[in-house]
Every structure is written in C-alpha cells, then in structure tokens.
Amino acid sequence: MSSSEIKNFGILGYPVGHSLSPHMYMAAFKAAGFPNYNYTLLPMQTGKLYFAVEGIKNLDFRGVNVTIPHKTTIMQYLDAIDSDALVIGAVNTVVNDGGMLTGYNTDVAGFLSALAEANFLPEECHAVVLGAGGAARAILWGLCKKRAGYITIGARNPIKAQALANDFLNHGNVESFDWLSDEFKEAMQTADILINTTPLGMFPNVDDMPPVDLKLLPEGALVYDIVYNPAETKLLKTARELGYPTLNGVSMLLLQGKESYRLFLGETPDMKIMANTLNKILHGE
C-alpha cells in the first residue's frame, strides 16, 4: 500500500470513548510510514448497527474493530465469517475488501498469547470465567482449543450463562452457575485461574467489580481481568492485596491488535511502539 494513500479504520461500539485503540493504531501507522491512515471512534447504539455497517462500505473503510455490544449482532450483516469467529459466535475485527466484509475474532489469539507471555499453561487447568457475553465466548474457545481440563462460567444471568455453556459442550468440559450461588462459590475453591470478561470495573466505572469472593480461590491462582482501562481494576487491586498473581488486559489488547493490524494491512506492526503508546496513556504520561 502506498504511504500517500488515504485509508480509514475505526472502532465500532457503544460506548467507545474509553477506547485506547485509536492511539495504539495511529502510533503504529505513523511508525510504518502511513501518515494518511486514520483510526476513528465510531459510537453506534444498538438498533442502528445496520446503518453503521453500510457506512463502512460506503465510506470505504478498510477495516474496523468491533466491541461491546456489537460483537455478536454484527455477524448477520457480514458477507463472510472466519472459522474461529463462527465457533465463538462473535466478531471483533471486520475487513473490507472492495465492499465485501469479512469478520474475524482476534480476541482468542490475543488471550492465548497473553497467557503464554505470563507463563500460564491452560492445558488441564480449572478455569473460572466471569461473564457470558461476546468476550467470554472468545475466552472459552481459547481455553477449549488449549484443552483446559474444566471450565466454570459464573454470570449474573444464569440462563444466558447456561446457553453459553451449551454452545461449548462439544468442545470441552463446561458448566455454568449464577455467580452468587453456593455451587459457584464451591467451584472457585479449585480454580487455577479466574478470568473476568465483564466490563465491570472498566473506566469510568472504576469502583465496580464482579460480586465474587476472591478469598475462596486457592493460593497461587491467577486472577486475570481482560479490562485494560484502568490498568489495575478494583478486581485486580483486591486480588493483589490478597496475595494472588494478577494479569490485566493490556497484553491481550496489544496482541489482538497485532493480529487485527495484520488482517487490515498484511504486515506486522511495531509492537514496541504500540506498547509504549498504551503504557504512557495508562500511566498518565
């Protein structure tokens, strides 16, 4: 692609004002010699998603990232869907090839790469997953691909959690509970890793966290929050103060962004530039 060619990208969701993706991608575009590439916030409420998808085509966007609450609903408006995204049932990256929109899910690659960087091996582990939305689907598929021994879903809506568990029963040993139930509290006591996939604790609602008792976790269990803004959510702060190892969503954001960038442009971004950009923002520099 020519460095003088104008290309448009963005992040589609609602709300998206908290997203750091524009900073991350714009820094990577500049480092790669693409000063005319633009990455824009695309806030779109539920019910108007079709018009946003038509806009991506008509305004000649090369691609967009997709976040809450559109990861699942956008699939009906796409022309093709990657195999991982089909299994997950959620899309977080859309590539536009001359008006043909293809959906991908790079969350699973980002999630597994972040675990690898943290030296956590999902094989045969007992994973407890908080939440039953689009992000949870990617996490479940990643755990199933790596042959986790047992997966427990805990969510506010047990009907939604059970439907999610049912979708993955053919891929792994998955069960679900209301996260306030005694059964879920019992499951937490044998967890090797607790993963929050909900937006609870995300900026600006930084005082929120899932209503779970972290003291139930075994010693040494990893507490992983895929939220990245703030870098330390209330859940992670509580876990750290209790002595548990923690992992935030920054690595997953970076690594799924790396894969999305590759799908958009056919090349790998400067990961050091992307990481430095995110860290400066998250630490108020």
mmCIF file of C-alpha atoms in Angstrom:
data_model
loop_
_atom_site.group_PDB
_atom_site.id
_atom_site.type_symbol
_atom_site.label_atom_id
_atom_site.label_comp_id
_atom_site.label_asym_id
_atom_site.label_seq_id
_atom_site.Cartn_x
_atom_site.Cartn_y
_atom_site.Cartn_z
ATOM 1 C CA MET A 1 0.000 0.000 0.000
ATOM 2 C CA SER A 2 1.238 3.495 -0.812
ATOM 3 C CA SER A 3 2.178 5.747 2.104
ATOM 4 C CA SER A 4 0.333 8.618 0.387
ATOM 5 C CA GLU A 5 -2.910 6.657 0.056
ATOM 6 C CA ILE A 6 -5.680 7.602 2.478
ATOM 7 C CA LYS A 7 -7.107 4.666 4.435
ATOM 8 C CA ASN A 8 -9.788 4.771 7.108
ATOM 9 C CA PHE A 9 -10.142 2.466 10.121
ATOM 10 C CA GLY A 10 -12.123 2.662 13.356
ATOM 11 C CA ILE A 11 -13.630 1.015 16.385
ATOM 12 C CA LEU A 12 -17.361 0.344 16.416
ATOM 13 C CA GLY A 13 -19.258 0.011 19.697
ATOM 14 C CA TYR A 14 -21.194 1.870 22.361
ATOM 15 C CA PRO A 15 -19.733 3.480 24.301
ATOM 16 C CA VAL A 16 -16.261 3.752 22.760
ATOM 17 C CA GLY A 17 -14.963 6.939 24.357
ATOM 18 C CA HIS A 18 -12.788 4.894 26.744
ATOM 19 C CA SER A 19 -11.043 3.025 23.921
ATOM 20 C CA LEU A 20 -7.288 3.367 23.555
ATOM 21 C CA SER A 21 -7.276 1.646 20.172
ATOM 22 C CA PRO A 22 -7.025 4.916 18.170
ATOM 23 C CA HIS A 23 -3.824 5.878 19.987
ATOM 24 C CA MET A 24 -2.364 2.390 19.548
ATOM 25 C CA TYR A 25 -3.116 2.086 15.832
ATOM 26 C CA MET A 26 -2.246 5.673 14.919
ATOM 27 C CA ALA A 27 1.172 5.261 16.549
ATOM 28 C CA ALA A 28 1.709 2.039 14.573
ATOM 29 C CA PHE A 29 0.579 3.668 11.305
ATOM 30 C CA LYS A 30 2.976 6.565 11.821
ATOM 31 C CA ALA A 31 5.875 4.232 12.647
ATOM 32 C CA ALA A 32 5.148 2.209 9.497
ATOM 33 C CA GLY A 33 5.199 5.300 7.281
ATOM 34 C CA PHE A 34 1.435 5.632 6.759
ATOM 35 C CA PRO A 35 0.744 9.267 7.801
ATOM 36 C CA ASN A 36 -2.533 9.386 5.855
ATOM 37 C CA TYR A 37 -4.129 6.456 7.670
ATOM 38 C CA ASN A 38 -6.898 7.408 10.095
ATOM 39 C CA TYR A 39 -8.385 5.464 13.015
ATOM 40 C CA THR A 40 -11.669 6.837 14.345
ATOM 41 C CA LEU A 41 -14.083 6.238 17.204
ATOM 42 C CA LEU A 42 -17.416 5.009 15.775
ATOM 43 C CA PRO A 43 -20.038 5.127 18.562
ATOM 44 C CA MET A 44 -23.205 3.330 17.454
ATOM 45 C CA GLN A 45 -26.129 2.372 19.672
ATOM 46 C CA THR A 46 -27.916 -0.962 19.449
ATOM 47 C CA GLY A 47 -30.611 -0.869 16.787
ATOM 48 C CA LYS A 48 -28.582 1.266 14.394
ATOM 49 C CA LEU A 49 -25.834 -1.221 13.649
ATOM 50 C CA TYR A 50 -27.032 -1.961 10.110
ATOM 51 C CA PHE A 51 -26.525 1.677 9.143
ATOM 52 C CA ALA A 52 -23.015 1.619 10.594
ATOM 53 C CA VAL A 53 -22.134 -1.443 8.511
ATOM 54 C CA GLU A 54 -23.468 0.233 5.376
ATOM 55 C CA GLY A 55 -21.388 3.280 6.290
ATOM 56 C CA ILE A 56 -18.237 1.167 6.491
ATOM 57 C CA LYS A 57 -18.868 0.093 2.897
ATOM 58 C CA ASN A 58 -19.979 3.456 1.522
ATOM 59 C CA LEU A 59 -17.238 5.466 3.230
ATOM 60 C CA ASP A 60 -14.635 2.951 2.053
ATOM 61 C CA PHE A 61 -13.276 1.982 5.460
ATOM 62 C CA ARG A 62 -10.524 -0.608 5.054
ATOM 63 C CA GLY A 63 -11.490 -2.181 8.363
ATOM 64 C CA VAL A 64 -12.919 -1.724 11.825
ATOM 65 C CA ASN A 65 -12.599 -3.279 15.226
ATOM 66 C CA VAL A 66 -15.850 -4.182 16.983
ATOM 67 C CA THR A 67 -16.512 -4.026 20.708
ATOM 68 C CA ILE A 68 -19.399 -4.173 23.215
ATOM 69 C CA PRO A 69 -22.318 -4.530 22.482
ATOM 70 C CA HIS A 70 -21.998 -5.412 18.780
ATOM 71 C CA LYS A 71 -19.618 -8.391 18.634
ATOM 72 C CA THR A 72 -22.392 -10.930 18.065
ATOM 73 C CA THR A 73 -25.105 -8.901 16.350
ATOM 74 C CA ILE A 74 -22.801 -7.581 13.608
ATOM 75 C CA MET A 75 -22.361 -11.088 12.216
ATOM 76 C CA GLN A 76 -25.737 -11.042 10.454
ATOM 77 C CA TYR A 77 -24.634 -8.093 8.320
ATOM 78 C CA LEU A 78 -21.309 -9.547 7.105
ATOM 79 C CA ASP A 79 -20.574 -11.341 3.835
ATOM 80 C CA ALA A 80 -18.159 -13.929 5.273
ATOM 81 C CA ILE A 81 -17.002 -15.051 8.714
ATOM 82 C CA ASP A 82 -13.714 -16.709 9.707
ATOM 83 C CA SER A 83 -13.869 -20.200 11.233
ATOM 84 C CA ASP A 84 -12.740 -19.115 14.727
ATOM 85 C CA ALA A 85 -15.330 -16.331 14.761
ATOM 86 C CA LEU A 86 -18.026 -18.811 13.686
ATOM 87 C CA VAL A 87 -17.284 -21.127 16.607
ATOM 88 C CA ILE A 88 -17.012 -18.224 19.046
ATOM 89 C CA GLY A 89 -20.154 -16.612 17.709
ATOM 90 C CA ALA A 90 -18.597 -13.161 17.948
ATOM 91 C CA VAL A 91 -16.560 -10.860 15.714
ATOM 92 C CA ASN A 92 -14.127 -8.166 16.829
ATOM 93 C CA THR A 93 -12.457 -7.344 13.502
ATOM 94 C CA VAL A 94 -14.049 -6.616 10.121
ATOM 95 C CA VAL A 95 -12.008 -6.283 6.927
ATOM 96 C CA ASN A 96 -13.467 -4.550 3.883
ATOM 97 C CA ASP A 97 -12.262 -5.877 0.533
ATOM 98 C CA GLY A 98 -13.967 -3.782 -2.118
ATOM 99 C CA GLY A 99 -17.323 -3.857 -0.350
ATOM 100 C CA MET A 100 -17.091 -7.462 0.830
ATOM 101 C CA LEU A 101 -16.985 -7.542 4.619
ATOM 102 C CA THR A 102 -15.305 -10.448 6.396
ATOM 103 C CA GLY A 103 -15.496 -10.918 10.153
ATOM 104 C CA TYR A 104 -12.710 -12.295 12.335
ATOM 105 C CA ASN A 105 -12.120 -12.792 16.024
ATOM 106 C CA THR A 106 -8.607 -11.880 17.134
ATOM 107 C CA ASP A 107 -9.546 -11.874 20.849
ATOM 108 C CA VAL A 108 -8.783 -15.584 21.106
ATOM 109 C CA ALA A 109 -5.269 -15.141 19.684
ATOM 110 C CA GLY A 110 -4.660 -12.161 21.961
ATOM 111 C CA PHE A 111 -5.928 -14.019 25.014
ATOM 112 C CA LEU A 112 -3.786 -17.101 24.446
ATOM 113 C CA SER A 113 -0.682 -15.064 23.572
ATOM 114 C CA ALA A 114 -1.098 -13.030 26.769
ATOM 115 C CA LEU A 115 -1.335 -16.224 28.847
ATOM 116 C CA ALA A 116 1.796 -17.547 27.159
ATOM 117 C CA GLU A 117 3.670 -14.328 27.962
ATOM 118 C CA ALA A 118 2.569 -14.727 31.593
ATOM 119 C CA ASN A 119 3.876 -18.332 31.577
ATOM 120 C CA PHE A 120 0.434 -19.761 32.363
ATOM 121 C CA LEU A 121 -0.378 -23.077 30.696
ATOM 122 C CA PRO A 122 -4.150 -23.570 30.197
ATOM 123 C CA GLU A 123 -3.816 -27.306 29.460
ATOM 124 C CA GLU A 124 -5.688 -29.379 32.067
ATOM 125 C CA CYS A 125 -6.364 -26.332 34.261
ATOM 126 C CA HIS A 126 -9.618 -25.454 36.012
ATOM 127 C CA ALA A 127 -10.625 -22.069 34.617
ATOM 128 C CA VAL A 128 -13.387 -19.942 36.131
ATOM 129 C CA VAL A 129 -14.811 -17.398 33.696
ATOM 130 C CA LEU A 130 -16.880 -14.414 34.835
ATOM 131 C CA GLY A 131 -19.451 -13.220 32.315
ATOM 132 C CA ALA A 132 -21.391 -14.691 29.404
ATOM 133 C CA GLY A 133 -21.083 -12.085 26.649
ATOM 134 C CA GLY A 134 -19.131 -11.881 23.404
ATOM 135 C CA ALA A 135 -15.754 -11.570 25.116
ATOM 136 C CA ALA A 136 -16.471 -14.667 27.219
ATOM 137 C CA ARG A 137 -17.105 -16.666 24.057
ATOM 138 C CA ALA A 138 -13.598 -15.935 22.763
ATOM 139 C CA ILE A 139 -12.065 -16.830 26.119
ATOM 140 C CA LEU A 140 -13.990 -20.122 26.240
ATOM 141 C CA TRP A 141 -12.887 -21.055 22.734
ATOM 142 C CA GLY A 142 -9.269 -20.292 23.582
ATOM 143 C CA LEU A 143 -9.461 -22.465 26.699
ATOM 144 C CA CYS A 144 -11.115 -25.270 24.753
ATOM 145 C CA LYS A 145 -8.508 -25.084 21.991
ATOM 146 C CA LYS A 146 -5.786 -25.460 24.618
ATOM 147 C CA ARG A 147 -7.661 -28.360 26.254
ATOM 148 C CA ALA A 148 -8.407 -26.832 29.629
ATOM 149 C CA GLY A 149 -9.472 -29.603 31.993
ATOM 150 C CA TYR A 150 -12.573 -27.912 33.347
ATOM 151 C CA ILE A 151 -14.297 -24.580 32.713
ATOM 152 C CA THR A 152 -16.819 -22.984 35.059
ATOM 153 C CA ILE A 153 -18.854 -19.990 33.924
ATOM 154 C CA GLY A 154 -20.237 -17.622 36.548
ATOM 155 C CA ALA A 155 -22.608 -14.853 35.490
ATOM 156 C CA ARG A 156 -25.332 -12.536 36.691
ATOM 157 C CA ASN A 157 -27.785 -14.116 34.243
ATOM 158 C CA PRO A 158 -27.737 -17.913 34.756
ATOM 159 C CA ILE A 159 -29.981 -18.539 31.733
ATOM 160 C CA LYS A 160 -27.546 -16.709 29.449
ATOM 161 C CA ALA A 161 -24.609 -18.488 31.102
ATOM 162 C CA GLN A 162 -26.203 -21.907 30.555
ATOM 163 C CA ALA A 163 -26.876 -21.100 26.900
ATOM 164 C CA LEU A 164 -23.211 -20.185 26.518
ATOM 165 C CA ALA A 165 -22.087 -23.391 28.240
ATOM 166 C CA ASN A 166 -24.352 -25.426 25.955
ATOM 167 C CA ASP A 167 -22.686 -23.882 22.903
ATOM 168 C CA PHE A 168 -19.294 -25.219 24.006
ATOM 169 C CA LEU A 169 -20.213 -28.616 25.456
ATOM 170 C CA ASN A 170 -18.929 -30.350 22.328
ATOM 171 C CA HIS A 171 -15.544 -28.656 22.707
ATOM 172 C CA GLY A 172 -14.781 -29.038 26.398
ATOM 173 C CA ASN A 173 -15.951 -29.767 29.926
ATOM 174 C CA VAL A 174 -18.046 -26.660 30.618
ATOM 175 C CA GLU A 175 -20.585 -25.863 33.337
ATOM 176 C CA SER A 176 -22.340 -22.660 34.402
ATOM 177 C CA PHE A 177 -23.832 -21.138 37.553
ATOM 178 C CA ASP A 178 -25.269 -17.952 38.945
ATOM 179 C CA TRP A 179 -22.163 -16.258 40.333
ATOM 180 C CA LEU A 180 -23.908 -15.725 43.691
ATOM 181 C CA SER A 181 -24.791 -19.413 44.086
ATOM 182 C CA ASP A 182 -23.210 -21.847 46.519
ATOM 183 C CA GLU A 183 -22.260 -24.096 43.586
ATOM 184 C CA PHE A 184 -20.232 -21.320 42.027
ATOM 185 C CA LYS A 185 -18.521 -20.479 45.310
ATOM 186 C CA GLU A 186 -17.557 -24.123 45.619
ATOM 187 C CA ALA A 187 -16.144 -24.137 42.082
ATOM 188 C CA MET A 188 -13.954 -21.118 42.850
ATOM 189 C CA GLN A 189 -12.168 -23.120 45.544
ATOM 190 C CA THR A 190 -10.436 -25.345 42.967
ATOM 191 C CA ALA A 191 -9.727 -22.723 40.285
ATOM 192 C CA ASP A 192 -6.269 -22.373 38.754
ATOM 193 C CA ILE A 193 -7.292 -19.152 37.034
ATOM 194 C CA LEU A 194 -10.171 -16.656 37.374
ATOM 195 C CA ILE A 195 -10.890 -14.610 34.254
ATOM 196 C CA ASN A 196 -13.151 -11.552 34.236
ATOM 197 C CA THR A 197 -14.715 -10.963 30.815
ATOM 198 C CA THR A 198 -17.346 -8.476 32.022
ATOM 199 C CA PRO A 199 -16.994 -4.673 31.703
ATOM 200 C CA LEU A 200 -17.377 -4.278 35.489
ATOM 201 C CA GLY A 201 -14.542 -2.041 36.655
ATOM 202 C CA MET A 202 -13.910 -0.511 33.234
ATOM 203 C CA PHE A 203 -13.392 3.254 33.042
ATOM 204 C CA PRO A 204 -15.295 5.360 34.040
ATOM 205 C CA ASN A 205 -16.965 2.903 36.476
ATOM 206 C CA VAL A 206 -13.692 2.081 38.205
ATOM 207 C CA ASP A 207 -15.288 1.328 41.585
ATOM 208 C CA ASP A 208 -17.234 -1.646 40.215
ATOM 209 C CA MET A 209 -16.173 -5.283 40.265
ATOM 210 C CA PRO A 210 -17.912 -8.650 39.871
ATOM 211 C CA PRO A 211 -19.586 -9.743 43.142
ATOM 212 C CA VAL A 212 -17.286 -12.670 43.878
ATOM 213 C CA ASP A 213 -15.279 -13.511 46.989
ATOM 214 C CA LEU A 214 -11.659 -13.781 45.892
ATOM 215 C CA LYS A 215 -10.686 -15.274 49.243
ATOM 216 C CA LEU A 216 -12.284 -18.517 48.045
ATOM 217 C CA LEU A 217 -9.554 -19.004 45.433
ATOM 218 C CA PRO A 218 -6.681 -21.391 46.175
ATOM 219 C CA GLU A 219 -3.277 -19.913 46.918
ATOM 220 C CA GLY A 220 -1.432 -19.011 43.727
ATOM 221 C CA ALA A 221 -4.497 -18.879 41.467
ATOM 222 C CA LEU A 222 -4.041 -16.330 38.673
ATOM 223 C CA VAL A 223 -6.613 -13.510 38.578
ATOM 224 C CA TYR A 224 -6.903 -12.186 35.024
ATOM 225 C CA ASP A 225 -9.056 -9.191 34.103
ATOM 226 C CA ILE A 226 -9.295 -8.558 30.361
ATOM 227 C CA VAL A 227 -10.275 -4.937 31.084
ATOM 228 C CA TYR A 228 -7.302 -2.705 30.233
ATOM 229 C CA ASN A 229 -8.535 0.750 31.261
ATOM 230 C CA PRO A 230 -7.690 1.195 34.100
ATOM 231 C CA ALA A 231 -4.584 -0.984 34.037
ATOM 232 C CA GLU A 232 -5.428 -2.170 37.555
ATOM 233 C CA THR A 233 -9.143 -2.648 38.083
ATOM 234 C CA LYS A 234 -10.727 -2.940 41.504
ATOM 235 C CA LEU A 235 -10.816 -6.716 40.976
ATOM 236 C CA LEU A 236 -7.077 -6.864 40.315
ATOM 237 C CA LYS A 237 -6.243 -4.481 43.151
ATOM 238 C CA THR A 238 -8.246 -6.627 45.556
ATOM 239 C CA ALA A 239 -6.566 -9.790 44.260
ATOM 240 C CA ARG A 240 -3.082 -8.267 44.544
ATOM 241 C CA GLU A 241 -3.743 -7.153 48.117
ATOM 242 C CA LEU A 242 -4.803 -10.729 48.933
ATOM 243 C CA GLY A 243 -1.534 -12.041 47.520
ATOM 244 C CA TYR A 244 -2.740 -13.515 44.229
ATOM 245 C CA PRO A 245 -0.774 -13.097 40.976
ATOM 246 C CA THR A 246 -2.633 -10.847 38.546
ATOM 247 C CA LEU A 247 -2.754 -10.095 34.835
ATOM 248 C CA ASN A 248 -4.538 -7.176 33.185
ATOM 249 C CA GLY A 249 -5.946 -6.765 29.685
ATOM 250 C CA VAL A 250 -3.137 -4.659 28.219
ATOM 251 C CA SER A 251 -1.246 -7.637 26.771
ATOM 252 C CA MET A 252 -4.423 -9.082 25.279
ATOM 253 C CA LEU A 253 -5.302 -5.696 23.748
ATOM 254 C CA LEU A 254 -1.856 -5.388 22.214
ATOM 255 C CA LEU A 255 -1.695 -8.937 20.906
ATOM 256 C CA GLN A 256 -5.201 -8.995 19.443
ATOM 257 C CA GLY A 257 -4.395 -5.588 17.940
ATOM 258 C CA LYS A 258 -1.297 -7.087 16.343
ATOM 259 C CA GLU A 259 -3.441 -9.732 14.645
ATOM 260 C CA SER A 260 -6.093 -7.198 13.554
ATOM 261 C CA TYR A 261 -3.384 -4.960 12.090
ATOM 262 C CA ARG A 262 -2.057 -7.936 10.123
ATOM 263 C CA LEU A 263 -5.534 -8.642 8.764
ATOM 264 C CA PHE A 264 -6.004 -4.978 7.808
ATOM 265 C CA LEU A 265 -2.635 -4.418 6.144
ATOM 266 C CA GLY A 266 -0.977 -7.792 5.581
ATOM 267 C CA GLU A 267 2.018 -6.955 7.756
ATOM 268 C CA THR A 268 3.043 -6.899 11.422
ATOM 269 C CA PRO A 269 3.026 -3.621 13.374
ATOM 270 C CA ASP A 270 5.834 -2.244 15.526
ATOM 271 C CA MET A 271 4.778 -3.816 18.821
ATOM 272 C CA LYS A 272 7.237 -1.769 20.869
ATOM 273 C CA ILE A 273 5.694 1.470 19.589
ATOM 274 C CA MET A 274 2.175 0.208 20.310
ATOM 275 C CA ALA A 275 3.095 -0.951 23.834
ATOM 276 C CA ASN A 276 4.915 2.280 24.699
ATOM 277 C CA THR A 277 1.950 4.331 23.483
ATOM 278 C CA LEU A 278 -0.520 2.397 25.620
ATOM 279 C CA ASN A 279 1.691 2.442 28.715
ATOM 280 C CA LYS A 280 2.170 6.212 28.521
ATOM 281 C CA ILE A 281 -1.569 6.799 28.368
ATOM 282 C CA LEU A 282 -2.426 4.299 31.089
ATOM 283 C CA HIS A 283 0.183 5.797 33.409
ATOM 284 C CA GLY A 284 -0.882 9.367 32.703
ATOM 285 C CA GLU A 285 2.263 10.431 30.876
#
